[in-house]
XYZ file of C-alpha atoms in Angstrom:
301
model
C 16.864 85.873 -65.123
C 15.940 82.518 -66.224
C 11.994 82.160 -64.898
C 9.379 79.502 -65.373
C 5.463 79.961 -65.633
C 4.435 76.950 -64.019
C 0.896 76.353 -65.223
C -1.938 73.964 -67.549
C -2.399 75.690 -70.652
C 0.333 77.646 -72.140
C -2.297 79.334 -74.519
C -4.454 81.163 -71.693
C -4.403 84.987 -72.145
C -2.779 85.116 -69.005
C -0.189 82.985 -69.440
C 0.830 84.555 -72.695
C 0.785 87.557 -71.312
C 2.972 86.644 -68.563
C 5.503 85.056 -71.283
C 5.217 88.417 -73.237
C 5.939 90.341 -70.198
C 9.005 88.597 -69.012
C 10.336 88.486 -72.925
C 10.031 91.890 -72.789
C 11.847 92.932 -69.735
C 14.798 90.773 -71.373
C 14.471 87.270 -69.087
C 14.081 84.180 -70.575
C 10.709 82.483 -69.834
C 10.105 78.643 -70.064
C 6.423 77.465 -69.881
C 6.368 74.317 -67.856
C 2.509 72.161 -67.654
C 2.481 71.053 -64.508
C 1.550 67.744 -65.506
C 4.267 66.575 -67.438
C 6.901 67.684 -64.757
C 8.269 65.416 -62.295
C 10.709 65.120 -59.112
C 13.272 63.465 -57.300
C 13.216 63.776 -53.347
C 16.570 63.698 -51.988
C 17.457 66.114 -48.617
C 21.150 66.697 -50.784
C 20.416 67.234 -53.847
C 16.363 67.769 -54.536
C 15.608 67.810 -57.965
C 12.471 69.049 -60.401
C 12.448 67.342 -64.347
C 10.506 68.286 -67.497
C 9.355 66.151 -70.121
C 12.254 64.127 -71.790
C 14.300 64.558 -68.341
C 15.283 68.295 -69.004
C 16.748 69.042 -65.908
C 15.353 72.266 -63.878
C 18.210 73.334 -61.562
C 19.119 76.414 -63.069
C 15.333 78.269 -62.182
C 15.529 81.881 -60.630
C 11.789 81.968 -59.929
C 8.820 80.213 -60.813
C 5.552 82.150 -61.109
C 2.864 79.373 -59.746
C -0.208 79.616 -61.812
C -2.048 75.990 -60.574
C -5.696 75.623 -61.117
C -7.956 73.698 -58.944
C -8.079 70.506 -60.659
C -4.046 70.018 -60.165
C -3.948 71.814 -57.063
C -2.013 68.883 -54.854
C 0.344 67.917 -57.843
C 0.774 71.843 -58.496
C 1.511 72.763 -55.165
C 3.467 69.339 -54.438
C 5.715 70.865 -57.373
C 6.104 74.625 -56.194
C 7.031 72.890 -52.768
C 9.771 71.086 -54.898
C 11.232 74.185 -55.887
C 11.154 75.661 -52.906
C 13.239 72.929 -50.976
C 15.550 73.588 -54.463
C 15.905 77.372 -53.086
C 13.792 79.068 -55.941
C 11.447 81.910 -55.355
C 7.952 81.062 -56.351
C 5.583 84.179 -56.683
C 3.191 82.224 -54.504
C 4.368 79.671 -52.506
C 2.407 76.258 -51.775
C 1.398 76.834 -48.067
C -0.617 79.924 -49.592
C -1.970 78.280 -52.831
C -3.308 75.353 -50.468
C -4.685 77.680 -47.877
C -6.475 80.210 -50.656
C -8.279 76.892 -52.182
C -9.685 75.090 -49.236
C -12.571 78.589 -48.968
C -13.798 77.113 -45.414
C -10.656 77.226 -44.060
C -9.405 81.003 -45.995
C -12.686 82.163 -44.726
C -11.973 80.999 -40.935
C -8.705 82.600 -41.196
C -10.024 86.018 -42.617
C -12.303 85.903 -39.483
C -9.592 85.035 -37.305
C -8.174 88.300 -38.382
C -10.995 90.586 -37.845
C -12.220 90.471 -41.498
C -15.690 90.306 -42.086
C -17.435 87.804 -44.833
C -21.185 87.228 -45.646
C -22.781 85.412 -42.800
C -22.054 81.574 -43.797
C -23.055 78.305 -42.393
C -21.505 74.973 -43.390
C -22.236 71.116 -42.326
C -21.971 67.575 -42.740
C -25.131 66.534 -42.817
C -28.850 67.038 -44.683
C -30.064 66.568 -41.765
C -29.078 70.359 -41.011
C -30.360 71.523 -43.649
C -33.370 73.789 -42.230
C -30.666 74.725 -39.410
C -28.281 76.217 -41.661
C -30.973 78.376 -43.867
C -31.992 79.843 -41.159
C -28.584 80.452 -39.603
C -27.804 83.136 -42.494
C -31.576 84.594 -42.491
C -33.440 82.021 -44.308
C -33.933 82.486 -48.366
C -32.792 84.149 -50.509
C -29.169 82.551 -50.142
C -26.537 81.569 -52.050
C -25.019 77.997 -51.988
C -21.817 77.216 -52.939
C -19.487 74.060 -53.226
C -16.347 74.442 -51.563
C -14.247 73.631 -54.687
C -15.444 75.956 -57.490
C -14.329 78.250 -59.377
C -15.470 81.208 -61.776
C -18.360 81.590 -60.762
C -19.337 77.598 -61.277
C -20.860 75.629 -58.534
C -22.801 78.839 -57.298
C -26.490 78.829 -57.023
C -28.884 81.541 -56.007
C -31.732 79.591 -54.365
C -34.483 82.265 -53.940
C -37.029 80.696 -51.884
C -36.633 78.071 -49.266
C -38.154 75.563 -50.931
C -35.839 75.963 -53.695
C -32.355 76.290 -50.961
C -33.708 72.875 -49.266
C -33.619 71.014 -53.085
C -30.065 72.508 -53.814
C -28.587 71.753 -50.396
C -30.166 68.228 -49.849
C -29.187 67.413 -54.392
C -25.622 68.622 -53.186
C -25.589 66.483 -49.887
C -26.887 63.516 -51.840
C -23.773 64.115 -54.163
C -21.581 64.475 -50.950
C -20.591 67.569 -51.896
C -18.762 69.896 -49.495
C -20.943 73.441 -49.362
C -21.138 76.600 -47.947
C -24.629 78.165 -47.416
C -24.254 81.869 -47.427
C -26.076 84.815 -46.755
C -27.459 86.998 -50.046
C -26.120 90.336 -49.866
C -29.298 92.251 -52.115
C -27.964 95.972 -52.074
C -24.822 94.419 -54.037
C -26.926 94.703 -57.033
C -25.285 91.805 -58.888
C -21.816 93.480 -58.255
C -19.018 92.995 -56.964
C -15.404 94.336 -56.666
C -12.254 92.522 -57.909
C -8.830 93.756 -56.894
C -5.725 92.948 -57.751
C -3.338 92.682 -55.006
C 1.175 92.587 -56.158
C 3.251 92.627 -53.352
C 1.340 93.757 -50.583
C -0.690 96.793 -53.127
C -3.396 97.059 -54.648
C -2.470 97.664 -58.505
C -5.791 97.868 -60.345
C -9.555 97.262 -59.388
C -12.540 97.305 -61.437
C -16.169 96.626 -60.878
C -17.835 93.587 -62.052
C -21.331 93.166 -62.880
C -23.691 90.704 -63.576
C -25.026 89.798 -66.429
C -29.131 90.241 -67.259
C -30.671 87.423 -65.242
C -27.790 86.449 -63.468
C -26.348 86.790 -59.627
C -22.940 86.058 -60.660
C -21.042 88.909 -61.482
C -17.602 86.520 -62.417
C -15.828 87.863 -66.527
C -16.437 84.025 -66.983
C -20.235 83.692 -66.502
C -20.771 86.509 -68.938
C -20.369 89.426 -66.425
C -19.041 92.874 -67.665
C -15.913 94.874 -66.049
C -15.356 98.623 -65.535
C -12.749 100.544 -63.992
C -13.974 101.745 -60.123
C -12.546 103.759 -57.822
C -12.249 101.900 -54.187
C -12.491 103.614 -50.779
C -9.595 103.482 -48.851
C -11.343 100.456 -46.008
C -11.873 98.220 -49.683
C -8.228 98.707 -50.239
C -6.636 98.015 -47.007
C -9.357 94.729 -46.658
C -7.862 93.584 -49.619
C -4.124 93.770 -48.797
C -4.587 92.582 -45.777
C -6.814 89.588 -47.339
C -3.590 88.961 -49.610
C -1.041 89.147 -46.767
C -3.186 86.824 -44.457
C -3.137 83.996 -47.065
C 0.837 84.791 -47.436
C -0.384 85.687 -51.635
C 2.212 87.484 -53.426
C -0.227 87.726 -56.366
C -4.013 87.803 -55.431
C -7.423 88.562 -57.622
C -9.311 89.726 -53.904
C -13.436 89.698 -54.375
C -15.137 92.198 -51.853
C -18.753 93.308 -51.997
C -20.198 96.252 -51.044
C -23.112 96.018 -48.099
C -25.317 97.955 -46.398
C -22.833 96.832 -43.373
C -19.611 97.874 -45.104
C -17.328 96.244 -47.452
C -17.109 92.103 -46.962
C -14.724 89.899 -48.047
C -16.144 87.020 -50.669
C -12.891 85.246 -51.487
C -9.746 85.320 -52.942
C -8.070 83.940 -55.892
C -4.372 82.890 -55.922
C -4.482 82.493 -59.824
C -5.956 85.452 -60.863
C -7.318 86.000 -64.488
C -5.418 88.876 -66.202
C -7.588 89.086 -69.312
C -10.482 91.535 -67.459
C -8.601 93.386 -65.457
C -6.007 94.633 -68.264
C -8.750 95.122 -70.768
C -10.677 97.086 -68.148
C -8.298 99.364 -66.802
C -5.089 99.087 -69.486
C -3.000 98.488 -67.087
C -0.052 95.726 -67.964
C -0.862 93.734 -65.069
C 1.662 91.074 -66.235
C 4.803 93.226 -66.417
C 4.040 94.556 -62.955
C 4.134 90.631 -61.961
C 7.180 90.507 -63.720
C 8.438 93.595 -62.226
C 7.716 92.009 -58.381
C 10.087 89.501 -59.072
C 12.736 91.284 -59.838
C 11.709 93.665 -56.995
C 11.953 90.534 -55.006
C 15.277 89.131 -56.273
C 17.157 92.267 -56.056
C 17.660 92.258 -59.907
C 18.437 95.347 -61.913
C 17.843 95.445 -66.032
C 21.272 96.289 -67.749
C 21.321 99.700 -69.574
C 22.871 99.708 -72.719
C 23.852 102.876 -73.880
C 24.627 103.717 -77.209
C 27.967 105.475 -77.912
């Protein structure tokens, strides 16, 4: 099969990885950066272009790696190649619901999933409101459009959560105010959802002095065995957002497992050093699972 990695930087473990994988299994992989891709609208004959006007009509899938910085040009491209009738591991509507975390978050609760208590509002003028409405300080507060970890602060007195919120309001920043779950311990879990499973899971932990227990802020990762509620909360996470491919965040509470968020770009670098598990060919593997394709066996005579 002829499949694209659709992504920002070709040199990410990940995306290598991915490349490897597909290599491997015989396909022929094209990295594409979403930036420097570009489209023609037409309801006949809807086209996708790459760089000197290399034409992209002969795609059978497009694995949809878009960070948050490109995420309306990323997912304005996946939608492009979906209206050209190729399969992209996750599709747009997902990507776009998975990013916006105040609407992902409504829809988990929708679904009988429960989150940290969390507050959100407009104005500073709420402030005091909202501290209290997820049991005053400690609390985390977090911006709506991070990522790794960043734009995450523990404020641990409520002094401290009435500076953050009010510097973030003045900033008109978009925030959630959430409650602190202590028992977590600085961990959380991270699992890796593939077509509607759970494929690997470890536990990540935060480093000395630090709440965040995200690879990127320095956090360590170990394999963990998850209880059977952890791994149906996560598929069904996945399957709400419509995520073919999902990195699912749950922490463990005094009041059972709770969903934190979920990532529809998932880093592969942990999770394969962690567990040894090649996370990309199972990706890999999905698609052709998905596009009824079957690896030629040649047999030596």
């Amino acid at each position: 099969m002829k499949i694209a990695l659709l992504a920002s930087n070709e040199m990410l473990y990940s995306n290598q990885r991915l490349l490897e994988a597909g290599e491997e299994r015989g396909h022929d992989m094209e990295f594409l950066n979403i930036t420097q891709c570009y489209m023609k609208l037409d309801a006949v004959e809807p086209e996708a272009h790459y760089r000197g006007g290399a034409l992209l009509n002969d795609l059978d899938a497009v694995i949809t790696r878009i960070k948050p910085r490109v995420t309306f040009y990323g997912t304005a491209l996946a939608r492009q190649f979906e209206s050209m009738g190729v399969y992209t591991t996750n599709s747009s509507a997902a990507i776009t619901q998975s990013r916006d975390k105040l609407f992902s978050l409504q829809l988990m609760l929708k679904s009988g999933i429960n989150i940290p208590t969390t507050g959100f509002a407009n104005s500073p003028m709420d402030t005091n409101e909202l501290i209290d409405m997820v049991g005053g300080a400690p609390l985390i507060v977090k911006l709506l459009e991070g990522t790794q970890g960043r734009g995450v602060v523990l404020a641990e007195t409520r002094k401290a959560a009435e500076s953050v919120i009010n510097a973030f309001k003045t900033l008109q920043a978009n925030l959630l105010v959430q409650k602190f779950i202590k028992e977590a311990d600085g961990k959380d879990l991270r699992c890796f959802v593939i077509g509607g499973k759970v494929v690997a899971s470890i536990e990540r932990k935060a480093a000395p002095g630090e709440f965040r227990a995200n690879l990127h802020q320095g956090g360590s990762a170990a394999v963990v065995k998850i209880t059977a509620e952890e791994r149906a909360l996560a598929i069904k996470a996945a399957k709400i957002l419509g995520l073919q491919v999902a990195g699912v965040d749950i922490i463990r509470s005094s009041a059972g497992p709770l969903l934190l968020e979920v990532n529809s770009s998932p880093g592969l670098e942990g999770i394969e050093s962690a567990t040894g598990k090649d996370i990309a060919g199972m990706i890999i593997s999905s698609i052709e699972k998905k596009l009824n394709w079957k690896r030629e066996l040649h047999v030596e005579e």
